[in-house]
Every structure is written in structure tokens, then in C-alpha cells.
Coordinates of C-alpha atoms and ligand atoms in Angstrom, one line a residue:
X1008 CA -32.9 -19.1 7.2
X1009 CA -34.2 -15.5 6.3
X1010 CA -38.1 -15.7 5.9
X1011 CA -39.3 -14.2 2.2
X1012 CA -41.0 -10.7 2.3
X1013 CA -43.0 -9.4 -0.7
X1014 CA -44.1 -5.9 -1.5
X1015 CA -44.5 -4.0 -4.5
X1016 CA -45.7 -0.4 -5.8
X1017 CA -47.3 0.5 -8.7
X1018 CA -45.0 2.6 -11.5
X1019 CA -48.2 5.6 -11.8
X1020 CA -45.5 8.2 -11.5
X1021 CA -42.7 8.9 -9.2
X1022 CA -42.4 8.2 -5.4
X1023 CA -42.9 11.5 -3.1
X1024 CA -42.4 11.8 0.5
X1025 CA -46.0 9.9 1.6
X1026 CA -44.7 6.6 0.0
X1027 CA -41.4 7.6 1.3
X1028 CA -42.6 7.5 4.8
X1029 CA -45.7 5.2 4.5
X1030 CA -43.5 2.5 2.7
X1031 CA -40.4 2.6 1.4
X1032 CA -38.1 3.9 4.3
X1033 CA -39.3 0.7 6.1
X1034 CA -38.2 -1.4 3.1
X1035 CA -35.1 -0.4 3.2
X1036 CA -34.6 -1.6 6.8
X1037 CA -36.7 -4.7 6.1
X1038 CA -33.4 -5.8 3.0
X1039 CA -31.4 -6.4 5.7
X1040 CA -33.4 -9.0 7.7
X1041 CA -35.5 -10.5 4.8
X1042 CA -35.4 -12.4 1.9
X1043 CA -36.8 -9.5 0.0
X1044 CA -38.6 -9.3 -3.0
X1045 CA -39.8 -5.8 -4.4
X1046 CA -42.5 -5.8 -7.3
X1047 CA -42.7 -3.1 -10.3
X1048 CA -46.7 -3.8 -10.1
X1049 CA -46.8 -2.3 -13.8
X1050 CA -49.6 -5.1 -14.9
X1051 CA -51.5 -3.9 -11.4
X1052 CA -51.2 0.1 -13.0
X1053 CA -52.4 -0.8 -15.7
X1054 CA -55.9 -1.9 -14.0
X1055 CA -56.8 1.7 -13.5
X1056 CA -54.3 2.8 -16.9
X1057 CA -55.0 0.7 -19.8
X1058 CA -55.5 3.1 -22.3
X1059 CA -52.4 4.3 -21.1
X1060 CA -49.2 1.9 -21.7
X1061 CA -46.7 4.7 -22.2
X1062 CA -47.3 6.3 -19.1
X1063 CA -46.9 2.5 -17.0
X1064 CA -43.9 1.8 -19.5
X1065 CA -42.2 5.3 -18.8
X1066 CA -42.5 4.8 -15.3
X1067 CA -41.1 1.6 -14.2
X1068 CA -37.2 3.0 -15.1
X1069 CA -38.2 6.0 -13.1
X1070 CA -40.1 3.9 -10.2
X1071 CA -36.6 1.9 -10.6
X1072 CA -34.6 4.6 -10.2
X1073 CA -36.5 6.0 -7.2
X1074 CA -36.4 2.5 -5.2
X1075 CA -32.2 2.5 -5.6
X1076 CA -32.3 6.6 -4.9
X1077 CA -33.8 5.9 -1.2
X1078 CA -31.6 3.1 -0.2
X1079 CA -33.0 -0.1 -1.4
X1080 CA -29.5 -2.2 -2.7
X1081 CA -30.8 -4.8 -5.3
X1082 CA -27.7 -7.7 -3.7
X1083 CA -30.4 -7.0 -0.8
X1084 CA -33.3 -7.0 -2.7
X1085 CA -34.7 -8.4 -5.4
X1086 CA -36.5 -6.0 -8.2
X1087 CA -38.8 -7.3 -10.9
X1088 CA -41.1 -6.4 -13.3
X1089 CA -44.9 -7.8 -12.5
X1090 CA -45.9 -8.3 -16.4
X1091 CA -42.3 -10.2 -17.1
X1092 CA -43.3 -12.9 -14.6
X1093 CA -46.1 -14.8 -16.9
X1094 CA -46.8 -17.5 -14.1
X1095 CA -48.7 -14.6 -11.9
X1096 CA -51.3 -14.3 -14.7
X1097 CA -51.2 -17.8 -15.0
X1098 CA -51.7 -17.7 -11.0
X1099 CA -54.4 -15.1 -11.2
X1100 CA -56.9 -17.4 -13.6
X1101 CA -56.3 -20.5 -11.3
X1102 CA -57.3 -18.8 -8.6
X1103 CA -60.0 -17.0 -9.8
X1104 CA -62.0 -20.1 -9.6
X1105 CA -61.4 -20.1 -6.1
X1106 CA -63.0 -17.1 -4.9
X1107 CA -66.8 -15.6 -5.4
X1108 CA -67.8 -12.1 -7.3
X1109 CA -69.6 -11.6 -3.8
X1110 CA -66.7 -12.0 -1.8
X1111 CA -64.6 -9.6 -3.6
X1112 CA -67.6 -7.1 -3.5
X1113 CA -67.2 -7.7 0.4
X1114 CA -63.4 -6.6 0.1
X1115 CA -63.1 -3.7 2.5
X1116 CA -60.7 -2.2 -0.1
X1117 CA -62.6 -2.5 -2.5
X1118 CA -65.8 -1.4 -1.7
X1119 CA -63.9 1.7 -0.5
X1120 CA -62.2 2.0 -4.0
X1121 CA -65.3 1.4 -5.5
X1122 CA -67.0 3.7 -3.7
X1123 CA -64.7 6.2 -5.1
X1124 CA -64.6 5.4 -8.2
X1125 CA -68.3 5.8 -8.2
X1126 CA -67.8 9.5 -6.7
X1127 CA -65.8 10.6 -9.5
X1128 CA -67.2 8.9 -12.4
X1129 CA -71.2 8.3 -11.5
X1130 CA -73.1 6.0 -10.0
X1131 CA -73.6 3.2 -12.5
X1132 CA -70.7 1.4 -12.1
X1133 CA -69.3 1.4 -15.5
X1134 CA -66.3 2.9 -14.5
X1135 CA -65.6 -0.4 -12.6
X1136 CA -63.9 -2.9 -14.8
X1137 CA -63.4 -6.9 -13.8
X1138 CA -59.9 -6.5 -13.4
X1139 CA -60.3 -3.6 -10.7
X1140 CA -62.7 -6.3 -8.7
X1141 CA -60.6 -9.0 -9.4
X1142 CA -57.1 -7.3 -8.1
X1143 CA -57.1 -8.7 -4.8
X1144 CA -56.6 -12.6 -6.8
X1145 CA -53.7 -10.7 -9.3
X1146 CA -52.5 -9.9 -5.7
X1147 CA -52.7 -13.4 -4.6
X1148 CA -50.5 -14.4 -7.2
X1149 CA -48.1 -11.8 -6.7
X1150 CA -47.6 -13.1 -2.9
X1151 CA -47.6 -16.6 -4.0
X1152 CA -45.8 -17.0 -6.8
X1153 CA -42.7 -15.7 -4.9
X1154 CA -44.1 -17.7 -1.6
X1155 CA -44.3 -14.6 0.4
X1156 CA -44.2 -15.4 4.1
X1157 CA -44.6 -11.6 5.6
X1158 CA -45.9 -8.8 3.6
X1159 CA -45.5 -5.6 4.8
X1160 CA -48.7 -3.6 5.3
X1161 CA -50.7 -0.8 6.9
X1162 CA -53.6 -2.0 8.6
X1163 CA -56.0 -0.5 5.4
X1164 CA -54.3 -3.2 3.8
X1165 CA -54.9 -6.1 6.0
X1166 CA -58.3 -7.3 4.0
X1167 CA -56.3 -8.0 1.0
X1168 CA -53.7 -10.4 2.8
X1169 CA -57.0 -12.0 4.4
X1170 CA -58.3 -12.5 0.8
X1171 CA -55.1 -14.6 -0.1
X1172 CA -55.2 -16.6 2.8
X1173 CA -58.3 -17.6 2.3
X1174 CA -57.6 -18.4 -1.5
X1175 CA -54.0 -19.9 -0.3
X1176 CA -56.3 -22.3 2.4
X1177 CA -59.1 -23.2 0.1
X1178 CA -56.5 -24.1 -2.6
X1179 CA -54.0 -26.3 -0.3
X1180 CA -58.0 -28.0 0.6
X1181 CA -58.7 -28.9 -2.4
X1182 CA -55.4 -29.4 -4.3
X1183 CA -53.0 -30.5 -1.2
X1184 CA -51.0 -28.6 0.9
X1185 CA -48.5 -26.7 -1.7
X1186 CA -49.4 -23.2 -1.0
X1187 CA -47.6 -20.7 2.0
X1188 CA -50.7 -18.8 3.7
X1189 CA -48.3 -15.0 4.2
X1190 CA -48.8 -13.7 7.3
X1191 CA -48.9 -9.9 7.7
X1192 CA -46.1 -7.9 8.7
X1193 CA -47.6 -4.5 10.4
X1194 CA -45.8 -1.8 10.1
X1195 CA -47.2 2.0 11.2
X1196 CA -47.8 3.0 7.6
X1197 CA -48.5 6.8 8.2
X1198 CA -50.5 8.1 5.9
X1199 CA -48.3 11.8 5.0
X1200 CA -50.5 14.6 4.0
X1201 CA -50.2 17.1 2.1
X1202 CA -49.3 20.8 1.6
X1203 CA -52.6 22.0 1.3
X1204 CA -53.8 19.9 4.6
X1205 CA -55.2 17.3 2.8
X1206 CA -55.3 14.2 4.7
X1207 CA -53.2 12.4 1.8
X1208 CA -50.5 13.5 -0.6
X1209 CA -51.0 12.2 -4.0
X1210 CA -50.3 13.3 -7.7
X1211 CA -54.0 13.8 -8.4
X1212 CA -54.6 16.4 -5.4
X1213 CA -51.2 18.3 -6.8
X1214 CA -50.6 18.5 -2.8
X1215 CA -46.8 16.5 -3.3
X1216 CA -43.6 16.7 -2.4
X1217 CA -41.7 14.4 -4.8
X1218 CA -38.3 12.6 -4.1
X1219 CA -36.8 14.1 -7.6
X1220 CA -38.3 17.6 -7.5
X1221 CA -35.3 19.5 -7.7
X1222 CA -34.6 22.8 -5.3
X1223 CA -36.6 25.3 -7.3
X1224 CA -39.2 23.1 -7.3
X1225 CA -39.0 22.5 -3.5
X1226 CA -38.8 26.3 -3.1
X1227 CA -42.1 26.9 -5.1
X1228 CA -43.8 24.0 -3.5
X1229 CA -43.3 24.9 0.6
X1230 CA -43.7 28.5 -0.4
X1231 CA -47.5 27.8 -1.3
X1232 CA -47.9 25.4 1.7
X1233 CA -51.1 25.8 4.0
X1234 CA -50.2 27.8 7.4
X1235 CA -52.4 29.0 10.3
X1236 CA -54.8 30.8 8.7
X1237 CA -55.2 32.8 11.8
X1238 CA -51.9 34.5 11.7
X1239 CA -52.2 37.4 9.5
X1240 CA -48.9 39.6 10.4
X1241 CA -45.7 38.3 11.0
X1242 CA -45.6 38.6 15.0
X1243 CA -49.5 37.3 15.0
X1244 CA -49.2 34.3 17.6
X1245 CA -50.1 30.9 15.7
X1246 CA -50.6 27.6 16.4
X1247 CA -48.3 25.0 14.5
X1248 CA -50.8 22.3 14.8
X1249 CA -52.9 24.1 12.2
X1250 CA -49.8 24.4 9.6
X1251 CA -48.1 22.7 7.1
X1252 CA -45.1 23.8 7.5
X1253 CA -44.7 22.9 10.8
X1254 CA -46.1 19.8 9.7
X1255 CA -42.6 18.9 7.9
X1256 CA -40.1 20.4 10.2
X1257 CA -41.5 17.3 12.2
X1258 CA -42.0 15.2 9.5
X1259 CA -38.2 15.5 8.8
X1260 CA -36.8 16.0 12.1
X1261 CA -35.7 19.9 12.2
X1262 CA -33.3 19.5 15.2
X1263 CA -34.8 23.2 16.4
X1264 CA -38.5 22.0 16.0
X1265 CA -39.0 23.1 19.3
X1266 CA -37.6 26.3 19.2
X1267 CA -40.2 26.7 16.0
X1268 CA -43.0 25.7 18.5
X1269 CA -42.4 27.9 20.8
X1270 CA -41.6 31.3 18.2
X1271 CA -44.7 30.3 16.1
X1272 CA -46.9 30.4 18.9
X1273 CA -45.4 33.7 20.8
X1274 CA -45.3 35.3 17.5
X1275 CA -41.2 36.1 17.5
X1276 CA -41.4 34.4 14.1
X1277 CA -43.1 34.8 10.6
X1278 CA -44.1 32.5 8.3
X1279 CA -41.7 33.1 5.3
X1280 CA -38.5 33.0 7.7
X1281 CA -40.0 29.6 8.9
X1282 CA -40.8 28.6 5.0
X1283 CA -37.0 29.5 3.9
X1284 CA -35.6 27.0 7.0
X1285 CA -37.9 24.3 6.2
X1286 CA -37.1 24.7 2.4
X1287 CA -33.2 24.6 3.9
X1288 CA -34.0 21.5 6.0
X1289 CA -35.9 20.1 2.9
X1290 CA -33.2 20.3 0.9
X1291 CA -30.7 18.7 3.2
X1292 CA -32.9 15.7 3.2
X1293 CA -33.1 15.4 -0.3
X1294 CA -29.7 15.8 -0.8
X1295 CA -28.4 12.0 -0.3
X1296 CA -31.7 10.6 -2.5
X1297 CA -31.1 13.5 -5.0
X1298 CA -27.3 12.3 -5.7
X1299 CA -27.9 9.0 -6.0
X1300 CA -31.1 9.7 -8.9
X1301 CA -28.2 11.6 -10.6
X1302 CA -26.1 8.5 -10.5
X1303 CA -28.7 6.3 -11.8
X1304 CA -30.0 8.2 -14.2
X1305 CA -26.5 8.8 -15.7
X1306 CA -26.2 5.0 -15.9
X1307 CA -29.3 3.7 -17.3
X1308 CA -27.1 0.6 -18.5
X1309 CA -27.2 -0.3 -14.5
X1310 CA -30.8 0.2 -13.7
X1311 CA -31.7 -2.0 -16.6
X1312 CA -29.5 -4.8 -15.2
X1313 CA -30.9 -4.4 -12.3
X1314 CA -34.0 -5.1 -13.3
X1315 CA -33.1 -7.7 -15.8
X1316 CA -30.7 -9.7 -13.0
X1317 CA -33.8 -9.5 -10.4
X1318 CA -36.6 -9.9 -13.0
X1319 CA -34.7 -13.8 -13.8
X1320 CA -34.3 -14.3 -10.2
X1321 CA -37.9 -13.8 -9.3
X1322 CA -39.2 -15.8 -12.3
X1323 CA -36.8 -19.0 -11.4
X1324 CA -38.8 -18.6 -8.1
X1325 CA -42.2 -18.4 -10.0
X1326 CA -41.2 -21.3 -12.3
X1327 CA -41.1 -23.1 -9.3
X1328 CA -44.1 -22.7 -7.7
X1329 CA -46.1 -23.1 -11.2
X1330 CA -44.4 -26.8 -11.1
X1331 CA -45.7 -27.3 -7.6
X1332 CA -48.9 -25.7 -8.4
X1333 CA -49.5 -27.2 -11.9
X1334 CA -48.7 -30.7 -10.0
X1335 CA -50.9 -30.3 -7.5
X1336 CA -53.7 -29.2 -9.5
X1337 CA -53.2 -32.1 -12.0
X1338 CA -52.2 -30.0 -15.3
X1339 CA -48.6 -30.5 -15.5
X1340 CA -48.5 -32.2 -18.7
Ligands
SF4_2715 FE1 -46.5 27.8 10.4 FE2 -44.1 28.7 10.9 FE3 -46.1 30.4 10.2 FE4 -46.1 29.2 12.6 S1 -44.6 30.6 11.9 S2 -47.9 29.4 11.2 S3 -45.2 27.2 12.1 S4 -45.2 28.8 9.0

């Protein structure tokens, strides 16, 4: 029997080409050996978007459409909505009596997200709410519920699968064995960066290449990308490991990367002619993902099955673990 996989992303705004790479390419090869479910984490957004509910709303249909645009087939994979599945919250409050304020503060992830949050909005910790500390036990849930056996991770990640075991071992202690401790499933994870040679791509550095930016867009985007700074005329010799550009011919497999090596650092090429092939190859790329956003966004009838049909699937699962759970724990009434 397949083992059950469990991931999920949160619906903060669409998917660019760092999830693409860091998550969601392997997901689409994981469907075909795992029981695979995929969660809209849209109660998880709203941790860090509260006072925000249109934008979390507005982009799980466009998260949707991005997860079926790159390949993942929901009679694969099953899709569902975090907030439509009550028993996780339900979940999340059991097991919050199961683990300390001090060991969440100990969290690896999230003293580093903390620590960040800290940075940006001052140093007295108001910006820190109890449902950003308590995330890792929503995550918990999210794993459990669905008895996730592997989750797919980057090692960053790892402390947060650590946290549910340990809540997943101290709960089979005290209640009897009834929950699966997940084991994780390492994958690479690279971390993509971004056109400006920032170490990460994200919405908030404006550094990203998106999945549905169209080809003007992409034509805008790797025209502003950061190259050698060092090459100031067109036959200056360069080194490629300082740009961006050549960055994504090898991010996305140019077939003549070499051949760019080689002119970039002899100087027998400039930087716009290499610009205008990546922005070529770019396209190319995006073509298959771009087609099938079309499709999906011409039938927004389907994408809402889709996440209707997997939605009931996943809560049958979660009914089924609250029965075992609420048994166990001596509150099934
Ligand atoms: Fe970058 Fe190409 Fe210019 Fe070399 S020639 S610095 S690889 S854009």
C-alpha cells in the first residue's frame, strides 16, 4: 500500500519560480508514488494576515490554480482547504496541552521567525501573536489529522516535524497508541534567489519571477536582473558566477549554458543579447504552466470541484482520526 504524504503551502499570493523549484516540482513527482495530500494552509496565512481575509480568500482559487498549472493532477492528489477541515482546530487545542510555551520558544523556526519579526517591527515583541508561537501544534494537526507518514521538507524545516513527533509520542503515552509519529522525507529544497542577488525570492523583496507573469512581464523583469557589475562595455570579460542572469540559464537548463560561460567570460557577448535569450528560454519554460492557468482559469466551475471533491475526501480522513482521537482521549460522547 502507498504510504500517505502531507504538504501544504500557504495561499499569500501566487507561486513563483523559488516554490516552483524548492517545492512543488518535487510534488509533482511525489503524486505518483504517494498517497498524497496537498493543503491550502489558508487558516496557517492567516496567522501572519488576520486583518486581511480578502487577500487569504482571493488566493486559495489562485494558489489552486497554480498547483494544477505545474502538474499536480488532483485523481493523484488530494487538494483541500485547511479552514474547511474543523477537526485540525479541534486537533490544534488538544494538543496544545501537550506541549510547553518554553519549548515552542526553543523551536529553531521560530526563534528564527521571531527574530525577524522583531527586526522589522521592534524589539518588544508585540508583533508576536500566540498563534504565530503556537503554529508548529496547528502544524501538528495538519500532519495528523490526515496521518501523514512522510512529509516532504528542507532540512530548515526538520524542527517542526521534530515538534510533532514529540507531541504525536507524548500523546500515544498518555492516551494509547492511536497517533502515526511522520517521519521526514528530505528532499534538496533549494532555496532560489532572486533577481537582484538576494539570497531568496519572495513577494516582499519584489526580486520574483512568478509562474503567471505573462511575457511582458517576464521581459521587464530579466531586463532589470543583477549582472556582473564589473562588466561595463559589451566585450568587457565577466564572470557568470557574479550574475543573475546566468543564474537562470542554469536554473532552467539553457541547453548552450556553456557556450554562455565561456562568451561571458571572454567577452564575445553582452549582456542584453544574453538578457533577450534567457527572456526566450524563460518563456519556453513558461509556456506549458502558462496554458494550462489559461485553461483553469477559463473554467473556474472545475477548480472549485476540485477543491470541493478533495476538501470531502480529506475531511472523511479527519473525521476519522477525531473518532480515534476523541476515543482515546475519553471525550467521545
Ligand atoms: Fe551575465 Fe550574460 Fe552579462 Fe555575462 S554576458 S554578465 S552572463 S548577462
Amino acid at each position: 500500500m502507498k504510504k500517505t504524504i502531507l504538504t501544504g503551502i500557504r495561499p499569500t499570493g501566487n507561486l513563483h519560480l523559488g516554490h516552483y523549484f524548492g517545492a512543488t516540482k518535487n510534488w509533482v513527482k511525489l503524486q505518483d508514488e504517494y498517497k498524497t495530500f496537498i493543503e491550502i494552509a489558508d487558516v496557517q496565512a492567516l496567522t501572519d494576515n488576520f486583518d486581511n481575509p480578502e487577500k487569504v480568500r482571493k488566493n486559495v482559487t489562485e494558489l489552486a490554480i497554480d498547483l494544477l498549472s505545474v502538474g499536480i493532477d488532483p485523481k493523484k492528489a488530494t487538494i483541500f482547504i485547511q479552514s474547511q477541515i474543523s477537526e485540525i482546530a479541534e486537533l490544534t487545542v488538544f494538543y496544545s496541552n501537550l506541549v510547553t510555551m518554553a519549548r515552542l520558544y526553543r523551536n529553531p523556526t521560530v526563534k528564527t521567525e521571531i527574530a525577524q519579526k522583531k527586526a522589522i517591527f521592534g524589539n518588544d515583541g508585540e508583533s508576536v501573536t500566540y498563534g504565530f508561537v503556537g503554529y508548529p501544534v496547528s502544524q501538528a494537526a495538519d500532519i495528523t489529522a490526515f496521518s501523514g507518514e512522510l512529509i516532504p521538507v528542507g532540512e530548515d524545516q526538520l524542527p517542526l516535524i521534530e515538534q510533532c513527533r514529540e507531541i504525536v509520542r507524548k500523546f500515544n503515552n498518555i492516551y494509547g497508541v492511536t497517533l502515526i509519529e511522520p517521519e521526514p522525507l528530505l528532499s534538496s529544497n533549494p532555496r532560489i534567489k532572486g533577481l537582484d542577488g538576494n539570497e531568496k525570492m519572495g513577494k516582499s523583496l519584489g526580486n520574483a519571477i512568478y509562474l503567471a507573469d505573462d511575457e511582458e512581464t517576464i521581459n521587464k523583469k530579466i531586463m532589470s536582473a543583477v549582472t556582473d557589475t564589473n562588466k561595463i562595455r559589451k566585450d568587457d570579460p565577466a564572470n557568470p558566477n557574479k550574475c543573475m542572469v546566468y543564474y537562470y540559464h542554469k536554473l532552467i537548463n539553457n541547453p548552450n549554458l556553456e557556450t554562455v560561460c565561456s562568451e561571458c567570460k571572454n567577452g564575445s557577448r553582452g549582456c542584453v543579447q544574453c538578457k533577450r535569450e534567457l527572456i526566450n528560454y524563460m518563456n519556453e519554460f513558461l509556456k506549458p504552466i502558462r496554458e494550462k492557468r489559461k485553461y483553469y482559469e477559463s473554467h473556474p466551475e472545475e477548480v472549485e470541484k476540485i477543491l470541493k471533491d478533495g476538501t470531502k475526501i480529506a475531511k472523511e480522513k479527519a473525521e476519522s482520526t477525531m473518532k480515534n482521537v476523541k476515543s482515546a482521549m475519553k471525550i467521545d460522547y
